[in-house]
Coordinates of C-alpha atoms in Angstrom, one line a residue:
Chain A
M944 CA 113.4 -237.6 34.9
K945 CA 109.8 -238.0 34.2
L946 CA 107.9 -241.1 35.4
T947 CA 104.7 -242.5 34.0
L948 CA 101.6 -242.4 36.2
P949 CA 101.5 -246.2 36.8
S950 CA 105.2 -246.3 37.8
R951 CA 104.7 -243.3 40.1
I952 CA 101.8 -245.1 41.8
V953 CA 103.8 -248.3 42.2
L954 CA 106.8 -246.5 43.6
G955 CA 104.5 -244.6 46.0
I956 CA 103.0 -247.8 47.3
V957 CA 106.4 -249.5 47.7
A958 CA 107.8 -246.4 49.6
A959 CA 104.7 -246.2 51.8
V960 CA 104.8 -250.0 52.6
T961 CA 108.5 -249.8 53.4
L962 CA 108.1 -246.8 55.8
A963 CA 105.1 -248.4 57.4
F964 CA 107.1 -251.6 57.9
I965 CA 109.7 -249.6 59.8
Y966 CA 107.5 -247.2 61.8
V967 CA 104.3 -249.0 62.5
P968 CA 105.9 -251.4 65.1
I969 CA 107.5 -248.4 66.8
V970 CA 104.1 -246.7 67.0
I971 CA 102.7 -249.9 68.5
V972 CA 105.4 -249.9 71.2
V973 CA 104.6 -246.3 72.1
L974 CA 100.9 -247.2 72.3
N975 CA 101.6 -250.3 74.3
S976 CA 103.4 -248.3 76.9
F977 CA 100.1 -246.7 77.6
S978 CA 98.0 -249.9 77.4
T979 CA 95.9 -251.1 80.3
S980 CA 96.7 -254.7 79.3
K981 CA 99.5 -256.4 81.3
N982 CA 100.4 -258.8 78.6
L983 CA 100.0 -256.3 75.8
T984 CA 97.0 -257.7 74.0
W985 CA 96.2 -256.0 70.7
P986 CA 94.3 -253.8 70.3
P987 CA 94.8 -252.2 73.8
P988 CA 91.7 -252.5 75.9
G989 CA 92.3 -249.0 77.4
F990 CA 94.9 -246.4 78.1
T991 CA 96.7 -245.5 81.3
T992 CA 99.9 -243.7 82.4
E993 CA 100.3 -246.2 85.2
W994 CA 103.3 -248.0 83.6
W995 CA 105.2 -244.7 83.0
V996 CA 104.9 -243.9 86.7
K997 CA 105.9 -247.5 87.6
A998 CA 108.8 -247.5 85.2
F999 CA 110.2 -244.2 86.6
T1000 CA 110.0 -245.6 90.1
N1001 CA 111.4 -249.0 89.1
E1002 CA 114.9 -249.1 90.6
A1003 CA 116.2 -251.9 88.4
A1004 CA 115.1 -249.9 85.3
L1005 CA 116.6 -246.7 86.5
A1006 CA 119.8 -248.4 87.4
A1007 CA 120.0 -249.9 84.0
V1008 CA 119.5 -246.5 82.3
S1009 CA 122.2 -245.0 84.4
T1010 CA 124.5 -247.9 83.7
S1011 CA 124.0 -247.7 80.0
V1012 CA 124.5 -243.9 79.9
T1013 CA 127.7 -244.2 82.0
V1014 CA 129.1 -247.0 79.9
A1015 CA 128.3 -245.1 76.7
F1016 CA 130.0 -242.0 77.9
A1017 CA 133.1 -243.8 79.1
A1018 CA 133.4 -245.9 76.0
T1019 CA 132.9 -242.8 73.8
A1020 CA 135.5 -240.8 75.8
I1021 CA 138.1 -243.6 75.3
A1022 CA 137.1 -243.9 71.6
L1023 CA 137.5 -240.2 71.0
L1024 CA 140.9 -240.1 72.5
L1025 CA 142.3 -243.3 70.9
G1026 CA 140.4 -242.8 67.6
T1027 CA 141.7 -239.3 67.1
A1028 CA 145.3 -240.3 68.0
L1029 CA 145.1 -243.2 65.6
S1030 CA 143.7 -241.3 62.7
F1031 CA 146.5 -238.7 63.1
A1032 CA 149.1 -241.4 63.3
L1033 CA 147.8 -243.1 60.2
H1034 CA 147.2 -239.9 58.2
R1035 CA 150.4 -238.0 59.0
F1036 CA 153.1 -240.6 59.4
T1037 CA 154.5 -243.4 57.5
F1038 CA 155.8 -246.3 59.5
F1039 CA 156.5 -250.0 59.2
G1040 CA 153.2 -252.0 59.3
K1041 CA 151.0 -248.9 58.7
S1042 CA 148.5 -250.7 56.5
T1043 CA 148.3 -253.6 58.8
V1044 CA 147.5 -251.3 61.7
N1045 CA 144.9 -249.6 59.5
L1046 CA 143.2 -253.0 58.9
L1047 CA 143.4 -254.1 62.5
V1048 CA 141.7 -250.9 63.6
V1049 CA 138.8 -251.2 61.3
L1050 CA 138.3 -255.0 61.7
P1051 CA 136.4 -255.0 65.0
I1052 CA 133.4 -253.4 63.3
A1053 CA 133.2 -256.3 60.8
L1054 CA 133.7 -259.0 63.3
P1055 CA 130.5 -260.7 64.4
G1056 CA 129.6 -259.4 67.9
I1057 CA 129.4 -262.9 69.2
V1058 CA 133.1 -263.5 68.3
T1059 CA 134.2 -260.3 69.9
G1060 CA 132.2 -261.2 72.9
I1061 CA 133.6 -264.7 73.4
A1062 CA 137.1 -263.5 72.6
L1063 CA 137.0 -260.6 75.1
N1064 CA 135.3 -262.8 77.7
N1065 CA 138.1 -265.3 77.5
A1066 CA 140.8 -262.7 77.5
F1067 CA 139.4 -260.8 80.5
R1068 CA 138.7 -263.8 82.7
T1069 CA 141.3 -266.4 81.9
M1070 CA 144.3 -264.4 80.6
L1071 CA 144.0 -261.1 82.6
G1072 CA 142.1 -262.6 85.5
L1073 CA 139.7 -259.7 85.7
Q1074 CA 136.3 -259.7 87.4
L1075 CA 133.7 -259.0 84.8
G1076 CA 131.9 -255.7 85.5
W1077 CA 132.0 -252.0 84.6
L1078 CA 135.6 -251.9 83.4
T1079 CA 135.2 -254.9 81.1
I1080 CA 132.0 -253.6 79.5
I1081 CA 133.5 -250.2 78.9
V1082 CA 136.7 -251.6 77.4
A1083 CA 134.7 -254.0 75.2
H1084 CA 132.5 -251.2 73.9
A1085 CA 135.5 -249.0 73.3
T1086 CA 136.9 -251.7 70.9
F1087 CA 134.2 -251.0 68.3
C1088 CA 133.5 -247.3 69.2
V1089 CA 137.1 -246.5 68.3
V1090 CA 136.3 -247.5 64.8
T1091 CA 133.5 -245.0 64.3
V1092 CA 135.6 -242.1 65.6
F1093 CA 138.6 -243.2 63.6
N1094 CA 136.6 -243.4 60.4
N1095 CA 135.0 -240.0 60.8
V1096 CA 138.2 -238.2 61.8
F1097 CA 140.4 -240.0 59.3
A1098 CA 138.0 -239.1 56.4
R1099 CA 138.0 -235.5 57.6
L1100 CA 141.8 -235.3 57.8
R1101 CA 142.1 -236.6 54.3
R1102 CA 139.6 -234.0 53.1
V1103 CA 141.2 -231.1 54.9
G1104 CA 144.8 -232.0 54.0
T1105 CA 147.8 -230.4 55.6
S1106 CA 148.1 -227.1 53.8
L1107 CA 146.1 -225.2 56.5
E1108 CA 148.5 -226.5 59.1
E1109 CA 151.4 -225.5 57.0
A1110 CA 150.0 -222.0 56.6
S1111 CA 149.5 -221.7 60.3
S1112 CA 153.0 -222.9 61.1
D1113 CA 154.3 -220.6 58.4
L1114 CA 152.6 -217.6 60.1
G1115 CA 154.4 -218.4 63.3
A1116 CA 152.1 -220.7 65.3
G1117 CA 153.7 -223.5 67.3
I1118 CA 152.4 -227.1 67.1
W1119 CA 149.8 -226.7 69.9
T1120 CA 148.6 -223.3 68.8
T1121 CA 148.1 -224.7 65.3
F1122 CA 146.2 -227.7 66.7
R1123 CA 144.0 -225.4 68.9
L1124 CA 143.2 -222.7 66.3
V1125 CA 143.3 -224.6 63.0
T1126 CA 143.3 -228.4 63.2
F1127 CA 140.7 -228.8 66.0
P1128 CA 138.1 -226.5 64.5
Q1129 CA 138.5 -228.4 61.2
I1130 CA 137.9 -231.8 62.8
R1131 CA 135.5 -230.7 65.5
S1132 CA 132.3 -231.7 63.7
A1133 CA 133.8 -235.0 62.7
L1134 CA 134.7 -235.7 66.3
F1135 CA 131.2 -234.8 67.4
A1136 CA 129.6 -237.0 64.7
G1137 CA 131.9 -239.9 65.5
G1138 CA 131.2 -239.4 69.2
L1139 CA 127.5 -239.4 68.8
L1140 CA 127.6 -242.5 66.6
S1141 CA 129.8 -244.2 69.1
F1142 CA 127.5 -243.3 72.0
A1143 CA 124.5 -244.7 70.1
L1144 CA 126.4 -247.9 69.3
S1145 CA 127.4 -248.5 72.9
F1146 CA 124.0 -247.5 74.2
D1147 CA 122.1 -250.3 72.5
E1148 CA 124.8 -252.9 72.3
I1149 CA 123.7 -256.3 73.7
I1150 CA 125.7 -259.2 72.3
V1151 CA 129.2 -258.1 73.4
T1152 CA 127.7 -256.8 76.6
T1153 CA 126.2 -260.2 77.5
F1154 CA 129.7 -261.7 77.4
T1155 CA 131.5 -259.0 79.3
A1156 CA 129.0 -257.7 81.8
G1157 CA 129.1 -260.5 84.4
S1158 CA 126.2 -260.8 86.8
G1159 CA 126.5 -257.6 88.8
V1160 CA 126.0 -254.9 86.1
Q1161 CA 122.9 -254.6 84.0
T1162 CA 122.7 -252.3 81.0
L1163 CA 119.4 -251.2 79.6
P1164 CA 119.3 -253.6 76.6
I1165 CA 120.0 -256.5 78.9
F1166 CA 117.3 -255.3 81.3
I1167 CA 114.8 -255.2 78.5
L1168 CA 115.8 -258.7 77.3
E1169 CA 115.5 -260.2 80.8
N1170 CA 112.2 -258.5 81.6
M1171 CA 110.4 -258.8 78.3
F1172 CA 108.7 -262.2 79.0
R1173 CA 108.3 -261.9 82.7
P1174 CA 104.7 -261.6 83.8
N1175 CA 103.6 -258.0 84.6
Q1176 CA 106.8 -256.5 83.3
A1177 CA 105.9 -256.2 79.6
P1178 CA 104.4 -252.7 79.8
I1179 CA 107.3 -251.4 81.7
V1180 CA 109.6 -252.8 79.0
A1181 CA 107.5 -250.9 76.5
V1182 CA 108.0 -247.7 78.5
V1183 CA 111.8 -248.3 78.6
A1184 CA 111.8 -248.9 74.9
V1185 CA 110.1 -245.6 74.2
V1186 CA 112.6 -243.8 76.4
M1187 CA 115.4 -245.5 74.4
I1188 CA 113.8 -244.3 71.2
L1189 CA 113.7 -240.8 72.5
I1190 CA 117.4 -241.0 73.6
A1191 CA 118.4 -242.4 70.3
I1192 CA 116.6 -239.9 68.1
V1193 CA 118.4 -236.9 69.6
P1194 CA 121.9 -237.8 68.6
I1195 CA 120.8 -238.9 65.1
Y1196 CA 119.0 -235.6 64.6
L1197 CA 122.0 -233.7 65.9
A1198 CA 124.4 -235.7 63.7
Q1199 CA 122.3 -235.0 60.7
R1200 CA 122.0 -231.3 61.4
L1201 CA 125.8 -231.2 61.8
T1202 CA 126.6 -233.0 58.6
S1203 CA 124.2 -230.9 56.6
S1204 CA 125.6 -227.6 58.0
D1205 CA 129.1 -229.0 57.1
S1206 CA 128.2 -229.7 53.5
S1207 CA 126.6 -226.3 53.0
R1208 CA 129.8 -224.6 54.1
Chain B
M946 CA 173.8 -204.6 47.1
S947 CA 174.3 -205.6 50.7
T948 CA 177.1 -208.0 51.5
Q949 CA 174.7 -210.4 53.2
P950 CA 172.4 -212.2 50.9
A951 CA 168.7 -212.5 52.0
I952 CA 168.8 -216.2 51.1
R953 CA 171.8 -218.4 50.5
L954 CA 171.3 -222.0 49.4
S955 CA 174.4 -224.2 49.5
G956 CA 174.5 -227.7 48.0
L957 CA 170.8 -228.0 48.7
T958 CA 169.6 -231.6 47.9
K959 CA 166.4 -233.4 48.5
T960 CA 165.6 -236.9 47.7
F961 CA 162.2 -238.6 48.1
G962 CA 162.9 -242.3 48.2
S963 CA 164.9 -243.0 45.1
V964 CA 163.8 -239.8 43.4
T965 CA 166.1 -236.8 43.5
A966 CA 163.8 -233.8 43.5
V967 CA 166.6 -231.2 44.1
A968 CA 170.2 -231.9 43.2
G969 CA 172.7 -229.7 44.9
V970 CA 171.4 -226.2 44.3
D971 CA 173.7 -223.2 45.1
L972 CA 172.0 -219.8 45.0
D973 CA 172.3 -216.3 46.5
I974 CA 169.3 -214.1 46.5
A975 CA 169.8 -210.4 47.4
P976 CA 167.7 -208.4 49.8
G977 CA 164.8 -206.6 48.1
E978 CA 165.1 -208.7 44.9
F979 CA 162.1 -210.0 43.0
F980 CA 163.5 -213.4 42.2
S981 CA 161.7 -216.0 40.1
M982 CA 162.2 -219.8 40.0
L983 CA 161.0 -220.9 36.6
G984 CA 160.7 -224.4 35.5
P985 CA 158.3 -227.1 34.3
S986 CA 156.4 -229.2 37.0
G987 CA 158.7 -231.7 38.6
S988 CA 161.8 -229.5 38.1
G989 CA 162.4 -229.1 41.8
K990 CA 161.5 -225.4 42.1
T991 CA 158.6 -225.9 44.5
T992 CA 160.7 -228.3 46.6
V993 CA 163.4 -225.6 46.9
L994 CA 160.7 -223.1 48.0
R995 CA 159.4 -225.6 50.6
M996 CA 162.8 -226.1 52.0
I997 CA 163.3 -222.3 52.3
A998 CA 159.9 -222.1 54.1
G999 CA 160.8 -225.1 56.3
F1000 CA 158.1 -227.6 55.2
E1001 CA 160.7 -230.0 53.9
T1002 CA 164.0 -230.9 55.5
P1003 CA 166.9 -231.0 53.0
T1004 CA 168.6 -234.3 52.6
S1005 CA 171.8 -232.4 52.5
G1006 CA 173.0 -228.8 52.1
T1007 CA 172.0 -225.6 54.0
V1008 CA 169.6 -222.8 53.9
E1009 CA 170.8 -219.4 55.3
L1010 CA 168.6 -216.5 56.0
F1011 CA 170.5 -213.2 56.3
G1012 CA 173.6 -215.1 57.3
K1013 CA 171.8 -217.3 59.8
D1014 CA 171.7 -221.1 59.2
V1015 CA 168.0 -222.0 59.5
T1016 CA 168.2 -225.4 57.8
S1017 CA 166.8 -227.3 60.8
D1018 CA 164.5 -224.5 62.1
A1019 CA 160.8 -225.1 62.2
P1020 CA 158.7 -223.0 59.8
F1021 CA 157.3 -221.0 62.7
D1022 CA 160.9 -220.0 63.7
R1023 CA 161.7 -218.6 60.3
D1024 CA 161.3 -215.0 59.2
V1025 CA 159.8 -216.0 55.9
N1026 CA 156.2 -216.3 54.9
T1027 CA 154.4 -218.1 52.1
V1028 CA 151.6 -217.4 49.8
F1029 CA 150.3 -220.8 48.9
Q1030 CA 149.2 -222.1 45.6
D1031 CA 145.8 -223.1 46.9
Y1032 CA 145.8 -220.0 49.2
A1033 CA 145.2 -222.2 52.3
L1034 CA 142.9 -219.7 53.9
F1035 CA 141.4 -220.9 57.2
P1036 CA 137.7 -221.6 56.2
H1037 CA 136.4 -221.2 59.8
M1038 CA 137.7 -217.7 60.2
S1039 CA 136.6 -214.4 58.7
V1040 CA 138.9 -212.6 56.2
L1041 CA 140.0 -210.3 59.0
E1042 CA 140.8 -213.1 61.4
N1043 CA 142.7 -214.8 58.6
V1044 CA 144.9 -211.8 58.0
A1045 CA 145.3 -211.1 61.7
Y1046 CA 146.3 -214.7 62.4
G1047 CA 150.0 -214.2 62.3
L1048 CA 149.8 -211.4 64.8
R1049 CA 147.4 -213.3 67.0
V1050 CA 149.8 -216.2 67.5
R1051 CA 152.6 -213.7 68.2
G1052 CA 150.5 -212.4 71.1
V1053 CA 149.4 -209.0 69.6
G1054 CA 146.3 -207.7 71.3
K1055 CA 142.9 -207.7 69.5
A1056 CA 142.8 -204.0 68.7
G1057 CA 146.4 -203.8 67.5
R1058 CA 146.2 -206.9 65.2
E1059 CA 142.8 -205.9 63.8
S1060 CA 144.0 -202.5 62.8
A1061 CA 147.2 -203.9 61.3
A1062 CA 145.0 -206.5 59.4
K1063 CA 142.8 -203.7 58.1
D1064 CA 145.9 -201.9 56.8
A1065 CA 147.1 -205.0 55.1
L1066 CA 143.6 -205.6 53.5
S1067 CA 143.7 -202.0 52.3
L1068 CA 147.2 -202.6 50.8
V1069 CA 145.7 -205.4 48.6
R1070 CA 142.6 -203.3 47.9
L1071 CA 140.1 -205.3 49.9
D1072 CA 138.8 -202.7 52.4
G1073 CA 135.5 -203.7 53.8
Y1074 CA 135.8 -207.4 53.1
G1075 CA 137.0 -208.2 56.6
D1076 CA 133.7 -209.7 57.9
R1077 CA 133.3 -212.2 55.0
K1078 CA 134.3 -215.8 55.0
P1079 CA 136.9 -217.0 52.5
S1080 CA 134.2 -219.1 50.8
Q1081 CA 132.3 -215.9 50.0
L1082 CA 135.2 -214.5 48.0
S1083 CA 136.2 -215.0 44.4
G1084 CA 139.5 -216.6 43.4
G1085 CA 141.3 -213.3 42.9
Q1086 CA 140.0 -211.9 46.2
R1087 CA 141.2 -215.0 48.1
Q1088 CA 144.6 -214.6 46.4
R1089 CA 144.8 -211.1 47.8
V1090 CA 143.7 -212.2 51.3
A1091 CA 146.5 -214.8 51.2
L1092 CA 148.9 -212.1 50.2
A1093 CA 147.7 -209.7 53.0
R1094 CA 147.9 -212.5 55.5
A1095 CA 151.5 -213.2 54.7
L1096 CA 152.6 -209.6 54.5
V1097 CA 151.0 -208.5 57.8
V1098 CA 153.7 -210.1 59.9
E1099 CA 156.3 -208.2 57.9
P1100 CA 158.5 -211.0 56.8
K1101 CA 162.0 -210.4 55.4
V1102 CA 161.3 -212.7 52.6
L1103 CA 158.0 -213.6 50.9
L1104 CA 157.7 -216.9 49.2
L1105 CA 155.0 -217.2 46.5
D1106 CA 154.2 -220.7 45.2
E1107 CA 152.5 -220.2 41.8
P1108 CA 150.2 -217.7 43.4
L1109 CA 148.5 -216.7 40.1
G1110 CA 148.1 -220.2 38.7
A1111 CA 144.4 -220.5 39.4
L1112 CA 143.4 -217.0 38.1
D1113 CA 142.1 -216.2 34.6
L1114 CA 144.3 -214.3 32.2
K1115 CA 143.0 -210.8 32.8
L1116 CA 143.1 -211.1 36.5
R1117 CA 146.5 -212.6 36.4
E1118 CA 147.9 -209.7 34.4
Q1119 CA 146.3 -207.3 36.8
M1120 CA 147.7 -209.1 39.9
Q1121 CA 151.2 -209.2 38.3
V1122 CA 151.2 -205.4 38.2
E1123 CA 150.0 -205.2 41.8
L1124 CA 152.5 -207.7 43.0
K1125 CA 155.3 -205.8 41.4
E1126 CA 154.0 -202.5 42.9
I1127 CA 153.6 -204.0 46.4
Q1128 CA 157.1 -205.5 46.2
R1129 CA 158.6 -202.2 45.2
R1130 CA 156.8 -200.3 47.9
L1131 CA 157.6 -202.7 50.7
G1132 CA 161.1 -203.4 49.5
I1133 CA 161.1 -207.0 50.8
T1134 CA 162.6 -210.0 48.9
F1135 CA 160.0 -211.9 46.8
I1136 CA 160.8 -215.4 45.7
F1137 CA 158.3 -216.3 43.1
V1138 CA 157.8 -219.9 41.8
T1139 CA 156.1 -220.2 38.4
H1140 CA 156.0 -222.4 35.4
D1141 CA 154.8 -219.5 33.3
Q1142 CA 157.8 -218.0 31.5
E1143 CA 156.0 -214.8 30.5
E1144 CA 155.1 -214.2 34.1
A1145 CA 158.7 -214.7 35.2
L1146 CA 160.0 -212.4 32.5
T1147 CA 157.5 -209.7 33.4
L1148 CA 158.0 -209.6 37.1
S1149 CA 161.5 -210.6 38.0
D1150 CA 164.8 -208.9 38.6
R1151 CA 166.5 -212.2 38.2
I1152 CA 165.3 -215.6 37.1
A1153 CA 166.6 -219.1 37.9
V1154 CA 165.5 -221.6 35.3
F1155 CA 165.1 -225.0 36.8
N1156 CA 165.2 -228.4 35.1
E1157 CA 165.6 -231.8 36.6
G1158 CA 166.4 -230.6 40.1
N1159 CA 168.9 -228.0 39.3
I1160 CA 169.4 -224.5 38.0
V1161 CA 170.3 -224.6 34.4
Q1162 CA 170.5 -220.8 34.0
L1163 CA 170.6 -217.8 36.3
G1164 CA 170.3 -214.2 35.1
T1165 CA 168.1 -211.2 34.5
A1166 CA 165.0 -211.6 32.5
E1167 CA 166.8 -210.1 29.5
E1168 CA 169.9 -212.3 29.8
V1169 CA 167.9 -215.4 30.1
Y1170 CA 165.7 -214.5 27.2
R1171 CA 168.4 -213.0 24.9
H1172 CA 171.1 -215.5 25.7
P1173 CA 169.7 -218.8 26.5
K1174 CA 172.5 -221.1 27.4
T1175 CA 171.0 -224.5 26.6
T1176 CA 168.4 -225.9 24.3
F1177 CA 166.1 -226.4 27.2
V1178 CA 166.2 -222.8 28.2
A1179 CA 165.9 -221.6 24.6
N1180 CA 162.7 -223.6 24.3
F1181 CA 161.2 -223.2 27.8
V1182 CA 161.7 -219.4 28.0
G1183 CA 159.9 -218.2 24.9
T1184 CA 160.2 -220.2 21.7
S1185 CA 163.3 -220.6 19.5
A1186 CA 164.4 -222.4 16.5
V1187 CA 167.3 -224.5 17.8
F1188 CA 170.2 -225.5 15.5
S1189 CA 172.6 -228.2 16.5
A1190 CA 176.3 -227.6 15.8
D1191 CA 176.0 -229.6 12.5
E1192 CA 172.8 -227.9 11.4
A1193 CA 174.2 -224.4 12.3
K1194 CA 177.2 -225.1 10.1
A1195 CA 175.1 -226.4 7.2
V1196 CA 172.2 -224.0 7.2
L1197 CA 173.6 -220.8 8.8
G1198 CA 177.3 -221.1 8.0
H1199 CA 177.8 -220.6 11.7
S1200 CA 180.1 -222.6 14.0
G1201 CA 178.5 -224.0 17.1
A1202 CA 174.9 -224.7 18.2
C1203 CA 172.6 -221.7 18.4
A1204 CA 169.0 -220.6 18.8
I1205 CA 167.0 -218.0 17.0
R1206 CA 164.0 -216.2 18.4
P1207 CA 161.0 -215.9 16.0
E1208 CA 160.9 -212.1 16.4
H1209 CA 164.5 -211.8 15.2
L1210 CA 163.7 -213.4 11.9
E1211 CA 162.2 -211.4 9.2
I1212 CA 161.0 -212.0 5.7
V1213 CA 163.0 -209.8 3.3
R1214 CA 161.6 -208.5 0.1
G1215 CA 164.3 -206.6 -1.9
K1216 CA 167.6 -205.6 -0.4
T1217 CA 169.2 -208.0 2.1
P1218 CA 170.2 -206.2 5.4
S1219 CA 173.9 -206.2 6.1
D1220 CA 175.5 -208.6 8.6
S1221 CA 172.7 -211.0 8.2
V1222 CA 172.3 -214.6 7.4
T1223 CA 169.7 -215.2 4.7
L1224 CA 167.8 -218.4 4.2
K1225 CA 165.5 -219.5 1.5
G1226 CA 162.3 -221.4 2.1
K1227 CA 158.6 -221.8 1.5
V1228 CA 155.7 -220.4 3.7
A1229 CA 154.0 -223.4 5.3
E1230 CA 151.5 -221.6 7.4
T1231 CA 150.5 -218.1 8.6
I1232 CA 148.9 -217.5 12.0
F1233 CA 147.3 -214.2 12.7
L1234 CA 147.9 -213.2 16.4
G1235 CA 146.4 -209.7 16.4
A1236 CA 149.4 -207.4 17.0
S1237 CA 151.6 -209.8 15.0
T1238 CA 151.6 -212.7 12.6
R1239 CA 153.5 -215.9 13.0
I1240 CA 154.7 -217.2 9.7
I1241 CA 156.0 -220.8 9.6
V1242 CA 158.6 -221.3 7.0
D1243 CA 160.1 -224.6 5.8
L1244 CA 163.7 -223.8 4.8
D1245 CA 165.1 -225.4 1.7
A1246 CA 167.9 -226.7 3.8
G1247 CA 165.4 -228.9 5.6
K1248 CA 164.5 -227.0 8.8
R1249 CA 161.3 -225.4 10.0
V1250 CA 161.4 -221.9 11.6
A1251 CA 158.8 -219.5 12.9
V1252 CA 159.0 -215.8 11.9
L1253 CA 157.1 -213.3 14.0
E1254 CA 156.2 -210.1 12.1
Q1255 CA 154.6 -207.0 13.6
N1256 CA 151.4 -206.2 11.9
D1257 CA 152.0 -202.6 10.9
L1258 CA 151.1 -200.6 7.8
A1259 CA 154.2 -201.4 5.9
Q1260 CA 153.7 -205.1 6.1
T1261 CA 153.2 -207.2 3.0
E1262 CA 151.4 -210.4 3.6
A1263 CA 152.9 -213.8 3.1
T1264 CA 150.9 -216.4 1.4
I1265 CA 151.0 -220.1 1.9
G1266 CA 153.3 -221.8 -0.6
E1267 CA 155.1 -218.6 -1.4
S1268 CA 158.9 -218.8 -1.8
V1269 CA 160.5 -216.3 0.6
T1270 CA 163.9 -215.2 1.9
V1271 CA 164.2 -215.1 5.6
A1272 CA 167.0 -213.1 7.3
V1273 CA 168.4 -212.9 10.8
H1274 CA 171.1 -210.5 12.0
K1275 CA 174.2 -212.3 13.1
K1276 CA 174.1 -210.8 16.6
F1277 CA 170.8 -212.6 17.2
L1278 CA 172.3 -216.0 16.8
A1279 CA 172.3 -217.1 20.4
P1280 CA 175.1 -219.6 21.0
L1281 CA 174.1 -222.7 23.1
T1282 CA 176.4 -224.8 25.2

């Protein structure tokens, strides 16, 4: 398709403005993390690495990072296990209420976080009588992480079909050998992509976490929210935000590499 | 022929919900036989194959393999292997790993299984392709890999589910010859599912013609072709002019329904051959086919027939609209039931 010069110019400007709108604030956060101004005045009066040192020795910040990573790993592990099992159940078997189960599995991703948060909070505290803390956050995160794993694996199973497994079985492989040598290699990249996405979702989740974390456990997003408007803490928050950006970029980069190598196969 | 059939199907039935895919098939297949199941799609032939392989459990009836009832055995416990229609090669493995797979899961060591896989690749004339991925092969090559993969574990029975369906004509004809050679050399039973009647006729020792979940005729290629028992077979295996009992009486002076092959009809100019039925008509169309010409004739008695004439030197051309006499020897009137 050939575009006229004016339309090319207009499109170029729109694209540039859009990208700038997304990335300029991120660049500002990065710059602010090196700013000498405590309340982040703009433009930064000078640059220092003081906040980075402070952030990396700030126990609350470090604890929040470790909490978030732990929660994300645990929720992802649960999601991988349940999501994979679910997608196999829904792909391979027909049973009563199958389409209902399918809908119920996917629904949590569409529910507003605040609804999920209130519902889980009520269920944990009043019905189950649980103390809010690690366990409740992990379970809460797993409810929506399962969906991402399920979606990825289910789509893959549909694409791959069952003929490879039939071939494996036909050639003498038992059920577990077939899974190990044929099925798993076929769904491996879908599991990885689903796992990364689920990790990223859990890592920056704030609404559901607010309702299920209780007072003892602080995840990174909650730490940021609580410290953002405190005097003297703003630059540290900027540092933490930059760290989060770095942590978030890696999985997305990997997931993209993975899907592009998949499609070239 | 051995007393023990390679495959014995007894009252084999499969229903999917309210649909009956296979309706009580009884069949014995001899060891070393090249057996074809021929039928249109939905006739139940593939479902029968899948029940022999173990991918489908029969609703009722039994599958016996050399006298052993395997009806409820899992596919991996049966001494049969399948060449799949879509080949089902493992995309994440090399060609050699694909072929060696059956030996690998049986616990054969790396050196042993790789040398056996190389032999199998050489059997299907793919030496040197072992390191490639299936995606780097052409359709015909994938087909050969699938064949080698199934043969390397030395099955007693090889099931082939429309294995040549995706190949172009030239390649298909070449593979037909190779399949036949391999089958003869290895002496194992081949069960070949196809909807291509020509392929079935070319390859098979015996053919079972399937329609609507059952075998409508069983016999050698020649029997099925020469003596089709029903209108369905007469039309599905080759083409025929089919005469109902009434039509046969009125047009041919023959009692009972019958079918006539186009190549058994000839246009006579001059003396009428003895023991023949002659019919008068007008040439409606002539179609040049290379080695032969198909001449469509509208009989004066109100029936349309096709005449297949060899294009040799003695041939006189028929022209459209010409009045002709068509003759068929009485022995070529194939009675239908």
